[in-house]
Short mmCIF file of C-alpha atoms and ligand atoms in Angstrom, two decimals:
data_model
loop_
_atom_site.label_atom_id
_atom_site.label_comp_id
_atom_site.label_asym_id
_atom_site.label_seq_id
_atom_site.Cartn_x
_atom_site.Cartn_y
_atom_site.Cartn_z
CA MET A 525 4.41 22.91 2.76
CA ILE A 526 5.66 19.94 0.73
CA LYS A 527 8.38 17.85 2.31
CA ASP A 528 11.37 17.02 0.10
CA PHE A 529 11.57 13.34 -0.74
CA ASN A 530 13.72 10.62 -2.22
CA PHE A 531 11.53 7.87 -3.64
CA TYR A 532 13.16 4.48 -4.28
CA ALA A 533 11.12 1.44 -5.26
CA PRO A 534 13.45 -1.10 -6.88
CA THR A 535 11.28 -4.21 -6.49
CA ARG A 536 10.06 -5.87 -9.69
CA VAL A 537 6.40 -6.76 -9.23
CA VAL A 538 5.19 -9.76 -11.22
CA PHE A 539 1.45 -9.70 -10.72
CA GLY A 540 -1.40 -11.97 -11.81
CA ARG A 541 -2.62 -15.50 -12.29
CA GLU A 542 0.01 -18.22 -12.75
CA THR A 543 2.87 -15.83 -12.11
CA GLU A 544 4.50 -18.59 -10.02
CA LYS A 545 5.64 -20.01 -13.35
CA LYS A 546 8.19 -17.19 -13.52
CA ILE A 547 9.90 -17.95 -10.19
CA GLY A 548 12.77 -20.03 -11.61
CA GLN A 549 13.65 -17.49 -14.23
CA LEU A 550 13.42 -14.59 -11.75
CA VAL A 551 15.75 -16.26 -9.25
CA ALA A 552 18.22 -17.10 -12.02
CA ALA A 553 18.10 -13.54 -13.39
CA ASN A 554 19.00 -12.29 -9.90
CA GLY A 555 22.01 -14.57 -9.64
CA GLY A 556 20.58 -17.18 -7.25
CA LYS A 557 22.61 -20.40 -7.37
CA LYS A 558 21.91 -21.75 -3.88
CA VAL A 559 18.55 -20.70 -2.52
CA LEU A 560 16.99 -20.83 0.93
CA ILE A 561 13.23 -21.32 0.64
CA HIS A 562 11.88 -19.72 3.82
CA TYR A 563 8.25 -20.19 4.84
CA GLY A 564 5.79 -20.15 7.71
CA GLY A 565 3.63 -22.57 9.62
CA GLY A 566 2.12 -24.69 6.88
CA SER A 567 -0.31 -22.73 4.70
CA ALA A 568 2.11 -22.72 1.73
CA GLN A 569 2.60 -26.46 2.13
CA ARG A 570 -1.15 -27.16 2.33
CA SER A 571 -1.99 -25.05 -0.71
CA GLY A 572 0.61 -26.78 -2.87
CA LEU A 573 2.53 -23.53 -3.38
CA LEU A 574 5.75 -24.92 -1.91
CA ASP A 575 5.70 -27.79 -4.39
CA VAL A 576 5.30 -25.30 -7.22
CA VAL A 577 8.26 -23.29 -5.91
CA ARG A 578 10.45 -26.39 -5.56
CA GLY A 579 9.51 -27.48 -9.09
CA GLN A 580 10.38 -24.05 -10.46
CA LEU A 581 13.86 -24.15 -8.91
CA ARG A 582 14.50 -27.73 -10.03
CA ASP A 583 13.45 -26.89 -13.59
CA ALA A 584 15.85 -23.95 -13.57
CA ASP A 585 18.68 -26.16 -12.17
CA ILE A 586 18.96 -24.08 -9.02
CA ALA A 587 19.98 -25.84 -5.81
CA PHE A 588 18.00 -25.10 -2.66
CA CYS A 589 17.53 -25.84 1.03
CA GLU A 590 14.51 -25.06 3.17
CA LEU A 591 13.57 -23.57 6.51
CA GLY A 592 9.93 -23.38 7.62
CA GLY A 593 8.26 -22.60 10.92
CA VAL A 594 8.26 -18.80 10.89
CA VAL A 595 5.53 -17.65 13.28
CA PRO A 596 3.45 -14.46 12.95
CA ASN A 597 5.44 -11.68 14.70
CA PRO A 598 8.65 -13.50 13.69
CA LEU A 599 11.19 -14.44 16.30
CA LEU A 600 14.91 -13.84 16.61
CA SER A 601 15.52 -17.51 17.47
CA LYS A 602 14.30 -18.55 13.99
CA VAL A 603 16.49 -15.83 12.45
CA ARG A 604 19.54 -17.27 14.21
CA GLU A 605 18.64 -20.75 12.93
CA GLY A 606 18.38 -19.34 9.39
CA ILE A 607 21.75 -17.58 9.62
CA GLU A 608 23.48 -20.81 10.63
CA LEU A 609 21.79 -22.75 7.87
CA CYS A 610 22.68 -20.16 5.21
CA ARG A 611 26.32 -20.13 6.28
CA ARG A 612 26.53 -23.92 6.35
CA GLU A 613 24.82 -24.32 2.97
CA GLU A 614 26.53 -21.30 1.38
CA VAL A 615 23.20 -19.81 0.39
CA ASP A 616 23.37 -16.82 -1.95
CA PHE A 617 19.65 -15.99 -2.37
CA ILE A 618 16.63 -16.14 -0.06
CA LEU A 619 13.16 -16.85 -1.41
CA ALA A 620 10.46 -15.87 1.09
CA VAL A 621 7.20 -17.75 0.52
CA GLY A 622 4.56 -16.16 2.73
CA GLY A 623 3.65 -12.81 4.25
CA GLY A 624 5.27 -10.08 6.30
CA SER A 625 6.52 -12.45 8.98
CA VAL A 626 8.36 -14.71 6.54
CA ILE A 627 9.70 -11.76 4.54
CA ASP A 628 10.98 -9.99 7.66
CA SER A 629 12.57 -13.18 8.95
CA SER A 630 14.28 -13.50 5.54
CA LYS A 631 15.53 -9.92 5.65
CA ALA A 632 16.91 -10.43 9.16
CA ILE A 633 18.67 -13.65 8.17
CA ASP A 634 20.15 -11.80 5.20
CA TYR A 635 21.53 -9.04 7.40
CA GLY A 636 23.03 -11.59 9.78
CA VAL A 637 24.76 -13.91 7.32
CA SER A 638 27.62 -11.53 6.55
CA TYR A 639 27.80 -9.88 9.99
CA ASP A 640 30.37 -11.06 12.53
CA GLY A 641 28.58 -9.81 15.62
CA ASP A 642 25.19 -10.69 17.12
CA VAL A 643 22.42 -10.00 14.57
CA TRP A 644 20.23 -8.35 17.26
CA ASP A 645 22.83 -5.54 17.34
CA PHE A 646 20.94 -4.01 14.38
CA TRP A 647 17.68 -3.72 16.35
CA ALA A 648 19.48 -2.76 19.56
CA GLY A 649 20.96 0.24 17.73
CA LYS A 650 24.53 -1.00 18.16
CA ALA A 651 25.22 -1.56 14.44
CA VAL A 652 23.83 -0.64 11.02
CA PRO A 653 23.44 -3.30 8.30
CA SER A 654 25.99 -2.90 5.53
CA GLN A 655 25.32 -6.00 3.46
CA CYS A 656 22.35 -8.14 2.53
CA LEU A 657 21.89 -11.15 0.27
CA PRO A 658 19.31 -10.69 -2.50
CA ILE A 659 15.73 -11.63 -1.56
CA GLY A 660 12.76 -12.61 -3.70
CA VAL A 661 9.19 -13.01 -2.47
CA VAL A 662 6.22 -15.16 -3.35
CA LEU A 663 3.53 -13.24 -1.50
CA THR A 664 0.58 -15.11 0.03
CA ILE A 665 -1.04 -12.41 2.16
CA PRO A 666 -1.46 -8.71 1.40
CA ALA A 667 -0.92 -6.90 4.68
CA ALA A 668 2.51 -5.85 5.95
CA GLY A 669 3.78 -4.52 2.61
CA SER A 670 7.23 -5.88 3.42
CA GLU A 671 7.57 -7.10 -0.18
CA MET A 672 8.31 -3.51 -1.24
CA SER A 673 9.22 -1.82 2.04
CA SER A 674 12.61 -1.06 3.55
CA SER A 675 11.45 -2.25 6.94
CA CYS A 676 12.21 -5.39 8.93
CA VAL A 677 10.35 -6.06 12.18
CA ILE A 678 11.63 -8.78 14.52
CA THR A 679 10.77 -9.85 18.08
CA ALA A 680 13.54 -10.92 20.45
CA ASP A 681 12.25 -14.02 22.26
CA GLU A 682 13.78 -12.87 25.51
CA GLY A 683 11.95 -9.86 26.90
CA LEU A 684 9.54 -9.91 23.93
CA LEU A 685 11.10 -6.81 22.42
CA LYS A 686 9.51 -6.11 19.02
CA ARG A 687 11.49 -3.66 16.95
CA GLY A 688 11.81 -2.48 13.38
CA ILE A 689 14.76 -1.19 11.40
CA ASN A 690 14.84 0.37 7.95
CA SER A 691 17.38 0.03 5.18
CA ASP A 692 17.18 0.10 1.40
CA LEU A 693 19.60 -2.85 1.36
CA CYS A 694 16.80 -5.30 2.13
CA ARG A 695 14.35 -4.15 -0.54
CA CYS A 696 13.26 -7.27 -2.37
CA ARG A 697 14.50 -7.91 -5.91
CA PHE A 698 11.12 -9.21 -7.01
CA ALA A 699 7.68 -10.00 -5.65
CA VAL A 700 5.51 -12.60 -7.31
CA MET A 701 1.88 -11.82 -6.52
CA ASN A 702 -0.97 -14.05 -7.58
CA PRO A 703 -4.21 -12.83 -5.99
CA GLU A 704 -5.65 -16.36 -6.29
CA ARG A 705 -3.16 -17.44 -3.64
CA THR A 706 -4.98 -15.23 -1.14
CA PHE A 707 -8.35 -17.02 -1.58
CA THR A 708 -7.39 -19.43 1.24
CA LEU A 709 -6.78 -16.73 3.83
CA PRO A 710 -8.81 -17.07 7.04
CA PRO A 711 -11.32 -14.15 7.23
CA TYR A 712 -9.56 -12.72 10.29
CA GLN A 713 -6.26 -12.51 8.39
CA THR A 714 -7.98 -10.94 5.38
CA ALA A 715 -9.53 -8.31 7.64
CA ALA A 716 -6.36 -7.69 9.64
CA GLY A 717 -4.43 -7.39 6.38
CA ALA A 718 -6.83 -4.78 4.99
CA THR A 719 -6.59 -2.87 8.26
CA ASP A 720 -2.79 -2.89 8.16
CA ILE A 721 -2.71 -1.80 4.51
CA MET A 722 -5.03 1.14 5.21
CA MET A 723 -3.04 2.05 8.29
CA HIS A 724 0.25 2.21 6.36
CA THR A 725 -1.26 4.95 4.24
CA MET A 726 -3.13 6.63 7.11
CA GLU A 727 0.17 6.84 9.03
CA ARG A 728 1.43 9.03 6.17
CA TYR A 729 -1.82 10.82 5.33
CA PHE A 730 -2.19 12.18 8.86
CA SER A 731 0.69 14.56 8.53
CA LYS A 732 1.41 18.21 9.13
CA TYR A 733 2.55 18.48 5.51
CA GLU A 734 -0.79 19.09 3.82
CA ASP A 735 0.06 20.63 0.46
CA MET A 736 0.84 17.59 -1.68
CA THR A 737 -2.60 17.15 -3.19
CA LEU A 738 -1.42 14.50 -5.67
CA THR A 739 -0.23 12.26 -2.84
CA ASP A 740 -3.46 12.95 -0.96
CA ALA A 741 -5.49 11.88 -3.99
CA ILE A 742 -3.50 8.66 -4.37
CA SER A 743 -3.87 7.93 -0.66
CA GLU A 744 -7.59 8.62 -0.60
CA ALA A 745 -8.20 6.41 -3.64
CA LEU A 746 -6.13 3.64 -2.08
CA LEU A 747 -8.02 3.87 1.21
CA ARG A 748 -11.47 3.88 -0.41
CA THR A 749 -10.51 0.96 -2.66
CA VAL A 750 -9.22 -1.23 0.17
CA LYS A 751 -12.25 -0.41 2.34
CA ASP A 752 -14.72 -1.29 -0.42
CA SER A 753 -12.83 -4.36 -1.63
CA ALA A 754 -12.39 -5.69 1.92
CA LEU A 755 -16.16 -5.69 2.39
CA VAL A 756 -16.57 -7.64 -0.87
CA VAL A 757 -13.94 -10.32 -0.15
CA MET A 758 -15.24 -10.86 3.37
CA ARG A 759 -18.47 -12.02 1.67
CA ASN A 760 -16.84 -13.68 -1.32
CA PRO A 761 -13.25 -14.80 -0.61
CA GLU A 762 -12.75 -15.89 -4.22
CA ASP A 763 -13.51 -12.56 -5.85
CA TYR A 764 -10.34 -12.19 -7.94
CA ARG A 765 -10.96 -8.58 -8.89
CA HIS A 766 -11.21 -7.34 -5.33
CA ARG A 767 -8.45 -9.63 -4.02
CA ALA A 768 -6.24 -8.13 -6.74
CA GLN A 769 -7.06 -4.55 -5.74
CA ILE A 770 -6.21 -5.29 -2.10
CA MET A 771 -2.99 -7.06 -3.02
CA TRP A 772 -1.68 -4.23 -5.18
CA ALA A 773 -2.76 -1.66 -2.60
CA GLY A 774 -0.80 -3.57 0.06
CA SER A 775 2.43 -2.93 -1.80
CA LEU A 776 1.69 0.69 -2.73
CA ALA A 777 0.59 1.52 0.81
CA HIS A 778 4.03 0.76 2.22
CA ASN A 779 6.52 1.32 -0.58
CA ASP A 780 6.68 5.03 0.39
CA LEU A 781 4.56 6.20 -2.57
CA THR A 782 1.98 7.67 -0.21
CA GLU A 783 4.76 9.42 1.72
CA CYS A 784 6.00 11.56 -1.17
CA GLY A 785 5.75 15.11 0.15
CA THR A 786 4.44 14.03 3.57
CA GLU A 787 6.12 12.12 6.41
CA LYS A 788 5.81 8.95 8.47
CA ASP A 789 3.86 9.30 11.70
CA PHE A 790 3.63 5.62 12.73
CA ALA A 791 2.62 6.34 16.34
CA THR A 792 -0.26 3.85 16.07
CA HIS A 793 2.18 1.24 14.74
CA ARG A 794 4.64 1.79 17.57
CA LEU A 795 1.88 1.58 20.16
CA GLU A 796 0.58 -1.59 18.49
CA HIS A 797 3.93 -3.33 18.30
CA GLU A 798 3.91 -3.53 22.09
CA LEU A 799 0.54 -5.30 21.97
CA SER A 800 1.64 -7.89 19.41
CA ALA A 801 4.95 -8.38 21.23
CA LEU A 802 3.34 -8.90 24.64
CA PHE A 803 0.21 -10.81 23.65
CA GLY A 804 1.12 -12.35 20.29
CA VAL A 805 -1.97 -10.81 18.66
CA THR A 806 -2.29 -10.23 14.91
CA HIS A 807 -0.64 -6.91 14.01
CA GLY A 808 -3.55 -5.54 11.92
CA ALA A 809 -6.08 -6.35 14.63
CA GLY A 810 -3.90 -4.57 17.18
CA LEU A 811 -3.86 -1.48 14.96
CA ALA A 812 -7.68 -1.48 14.81
CA ALA A 813 -7.80 -1.61 18.62
CA ILE A 814 -5.52 1.43 18.97
CA TRP A 815 -6.21 3.79 16.06
CA PRO A 816 -9.61 5.21 17.14
CA SER A 817 -8.12 6.21 20.50
CA TRP A 818 -5.01 7.73 18.93
CA ALA A 819 -7.26 9.63 16.50
CA ARG A 820 -9.46 11.04 19.26
CA TYR A 821 -6.38 11.97 21.27
CA VAL A 822 -4.83 14.08 18.49
CA LYS A 823 -7.76 15.20 16.33
CA ASP A 824 -8.55 18.59 17.86
CA LYS A 825 -5.09 19.88 16.96
CA HIS A 826 -5.37 18.62 13.37
CA LEU A 827 -9.04 19.13 12.68
CA SER A 828 -8.83 20.02 8.98
CA ARG A 829 -6.98 16.80 8.25
CA PHE A 830 -9.53 14.69 10.08
CA VAL A 831 -12.37 16.48 8.28
CA GLN A 832 -10.74 15.84 4.90
CA PHE A 833 -10.32 12.16 5.80
CA ALA A 834 -13.92 11.87 7.01
CA VAL A 835 -15.33 13.42 3.85
CA ASN A 836 -12.99 12.15 1.12
CA VAL A 837 -12.32 8.65 2.47
CA MET A 838 -15.16 7.66 4.79
CA GLY A 839 -17.95 9.41 2.86
CA VAL A 840 -19.17 11.54 5.77
CA PRO A 841 -21.21 14.62 4.70
CA ASN A 842 -19.29 17.79 5.51
CA ASP A 843 -20.97 19.77 8.27
CA PHE A 844 -19.10 23.01 7.58
CA SER A 845 -20.35 24.74 10.71
CA HIS A 846 -19.27 21.88 13.01
CA PRO A 847 -15.91 20.52 11.77
CA GLU A 848 -15.27 18.75 15.07
CA GLU A 849 -18.45 16.71 14.54
CA THR A 850 -17.49 15.82 10.98
CA ALA A 851 -14.07 14.68 12.24
CA GLU A 852 -15.64 12.57 15.00
CA ARG A 853 -18.09 10.99 12.55
CA GLY A 854 -15.13 10.02 10.37
CA ILE A 855 -13.58 8.14 13.29
CA CYS A 856 -16.92 6.51 14.15
CA THR A 857 -17.27 5.38 10.53
CA VAL A 858 -13.83 3.74 10.69
CA GLU A 859 -14.95 1.90 13.85
CA GLU A 860 -18.13 0.82 12.08
CA PHE A 861 -16.01 -0.50 9.18
CA TYR A 862 -13.78 -2.45 11.61
CA ARG A 863 -16.87 -4.03 13.17
CA GLN A 864 -18.20 -5.00 9.73
CA ILE A 865 -15.01 -6.90 8.90
CA GLY A 866 -14.66 -8.45 12.36
CA MET A 867 -11.85 -6.29 13.73
CA PRO A 868 -11.76 -5.05 17.34
CA THR A 869 -12.06 -1.38 18.27
CA SER A 870 -10.59 -1.69 21.77
CA ILE A 871 -7.90 -3.69 23.57
CA HIS A 872 -10.65 -5.46 25.51
CA GLU A 873 -12.18 -6.73 22.27
CA LEU A 874 -8.73 -7.60 20.93
CA LEU A 875 -7.67 -9.71 23.92
CA GLY A 876 -11.10 -10.91 25.03
CA ARG A 877 -10.35 -9.67 28.52
CA GLU A 878 -9.53 -6.50 30.45
CA ILE A 879 -5.90 -5.40 30.18
CA THR A 880 -4.33 -4.77 33.60
CA ASP A 881 -2.73 -1.52 34.76
CA GLN A 882 0.57 -3.38 35.11
CA GLU A 883 0.42 -4.57 31.49
CA ILE A 884 -0.22 -1.00 30.31
CA GLU A 885 2.78 0.20 32.33
CA THR A 886 4.93 -2.52 30.76
CA MET A 887 3.88 -1.39 27.26
CA VAL A 888 4.52 2.29 28.07
CA GLU A 889 7.94 1.40 29.48
CA LYS A 890 8.90 -0.60 26.39
CA CYS A 891 7.39 1.78 23.82
CA SER A 892 9.09 4.80 25.37
CA ARG A 893 12.27 2.81 26.18
CA GLY A 894 12.04 3.81 29.79
CA GLY A 895 10.83 7.33 28.99
CA THR A 896 13.82 8.12 26.76
CA ILE A 897 12.06 8.29 23.37
CA THR A 898 8.86 9.59 21.82
CA VAL A 899 6.90 8.26 18.83
CA GLY A 900 4.81 9.98 16.14
CA ALA A 901 5.48 12.98 13.90
CA MET A 902 2.24 14.87 13.22
CA GLU A 903 1.77 14.77 16.97
CA VAL A 904 4.64 13.75 19.21
CA ILE A 905 3.56 11.06 21.66
CA ASP A 906 5.60 10.84 24.87
CA ALA A 907 5.29 8.30 27.68
CA LYS A 908 2.41 10.16 29.32
CA ALA A 909 0.50 10.37 26.03
CA MET A 910 1.19 6.67 25.37
CA ARG A 911 -0.37 5.80 28.72
CA ASP A 912 -3.36 8.07 28.01
CA ILE A 913 -3.97 6.44 24.62
CA TYR A 914 -3.64 2.89 25.97
CA LEU A 915 -6.09 3.81 28.74
CA MET A 916 -8.54 5.28 26.22
CA ALA A 917 -8.20 2.12 24.11
CA ARG A 918 -8.48 -0.35 26.99
O1 NZQ B 1122 2.34 -19.38 8.84
P1 NZQ B 1122 1.35 -19.79 7.80
O2 NZQ B 1122 0.86 -21.19 7.97
O3 NZQ B 1122 1.83 -19.52 6.40
O4 NZQ B 1122 0.01 -18.90 8.06
C1 NZQ B 1122 -0.01 -17.51 7.93
C2 NZQ B 1122 -0.06 -16.80 9.28
O5 NZQ B 1122 -0.67 -17.61 10.26
C3 NZQ B 1122 -1.32 -17.12 7.33
N1 NZQ B 1122 -1.31 -17.10 5.87
C4 NZQ B 1122 -0.51 -16.37 5.06
N2 NZQ B 1122 -0.84 -16.57 3.78
C5 NZQ B 1122 -1.88 -17.43 3.77
C6 NZQ B 1122 -2.17 -17.79 5.10
N3 NZQ B 1122 -3.17 -18.65 5.42
C7 NZQ B 1122 -3.89 -19.17 4.40
N4 NZQ B 1122 -3.67 -18.85 3.11
C8 NZQ B 1122 -2.68 -17.99 2.75
N5 NZQ B 1122 -2.51 -17.63 1.46
O6 NZQ B 1122 -1.55 -15.79 7.77
C9 NZQ B 1122 -0.98 -15.62 9.04
C10 NZQ B 1122 -0.29 -14.27 9.11
O7 NZQ B 1122 0.87 -14.23 8.32
P2 NZQ B 1122 1.95 -13.07 8.55
O8 NZQ B 1122 3.04 -13.26 7.59
O9 NZQ B 1122 2.27 -12.98 10.00
O10 NZQ B 1122 1.07 -11.78 8.16
P3 NZQ B 1122 1.48 -10.31 7.84
O11 NZQ B 1122 1.82 -10.16 6.41
O12 NZQ B 1122 0.39 -9.50 8.40
O13 NZQ B 1122 2.83 -10.01 8.65
C11 NZQ B 1122 2.80 -9.58 9.98
C12 NZQ B 1122 4.18 -9.22 10.47
O14 NZQ B 1122 4.74 -8.16 9.66
C13 NZQ B 1122 5.12 -7.07 10.54
C14 NZQ B 1122 4.11 -7.19 11.65
O15 NZQ B 1122 4.47 -6.46 12.79
C15 NZQ B 1122 4.12 -8.69 11.89
O16 NZQ B 1122 5.27 -9.05 12.61
N6 NZQ B 1122 5.14 -5.83 9.77
C16 NZQ B 1122 6.13 -5.69 8.87
C17 NZQ B 1122 6.27 -4.54 8.12
C18 NZQ B 1122 7.36 -4.39 7.14
N7 NZQ B 1122 8.37 -5.24 7.19
O17 NZQ B 1122 7.35 -3.47 6.29
C19 NZQ B 1122 5.37 -3.40 8.28
C20 NZQ B 1122 4.14 -3.70 9.07
O18 NZQ B 1122 3.66 -2.51 9.63
C21 NZQ B 1122 4.29 -4.72 10.13
O19 NZQ B 1122 4.79 -4.17 11.34
ZN1 ZN B 1123 1.65 -2.43 9.72
#
């Protein structure tokens, strides 16, 4: 069966070397007259990118103010600071310079500027965003895919609640992507980014809708490409060709292209968000720690899918008489790939210590919202299954 779909990808992608030279004209074309430049902890400053961005806006006669200091797994407190600044400065356009954390912080600020209530209402399920200022992105890390996604993931400082909401309102007007800007990424971030990119497509590939062979082919090509290119850039961080493949894949993996005719599962993501909320770990690394356990938990009920993945993506020979072994070898090959790029395959490896029973209970409680919700689509994961998977992954 092929699921009906409604594909919407309005973001203009400006891709390649020296594309930063187009920033001024892109902001102007999107009506930006007073811009907030939003950025993270310092990498964009150190690389000189922020100076390029400032120069672009000055040359285009566009006024701007700035707010840096967005941390990975971005916090609500910074969002509140941004909302106040935007109101005070009458900002009409936000330019995110960074990765998923900066983009999501920008989206959240955008939602909040024109909302009278508390901005967290959107993540608490008490309100739905109805307005959003335009956003542009200068992407520095391929990973979260937020530059083309409808998603915005924020962590409330109090209680460390990490939640995502989706709305087409926040889809970015443009994304400037120069693969050279990713040469400076620390190896761990490169690896975690590749893991996250692959997972965004795997979360849609592992689906009970199995008839859309075109989407499968796109997904499989994307997964093989990111896997192969990740191995190259871990050895040679300045390999433009492979950095470019990963960067483009990062956007396609999460702009819903690989969901056309299938559906979102995202159980691994939801389980991971509790890890990055509680322990502040890198999102992609958390996914690597969880996925093999999720896969082993669900694979027997979806064997043909896991066999197809093992053979078409991970290059495992098909043992037709033992499909369960082919499926298991596919999962083992993913673990082997994670080890090659320095990603963990368990929570122990992720944290560098044993997770306690109490910490697992806290994650189950938060992920299931006190046992009131389930996650996943191909296989529905309730509180008991969450606990089982965390225990397998520990
Ligand atoms: O803060 P700075 O100094 O800029 O350093 C960052 C940060 O420490 C560094 N970095 C980025 N570009 C760099 C660089 N260092 C050197 N050179 C560069 N060119 O990398 C670190 C990670 O940055 P971050 O923005 O946190 O990475 P990512 O893009 O992985 O974003 C992670 C966040 O996105 C959320 C995650 O949960 C997490 O909060 N996600 C958002 C999604 C969405 N909105 O669609 C979907 C994802 O599934 C994900 O949940
Ligand atoms: Zn992700």
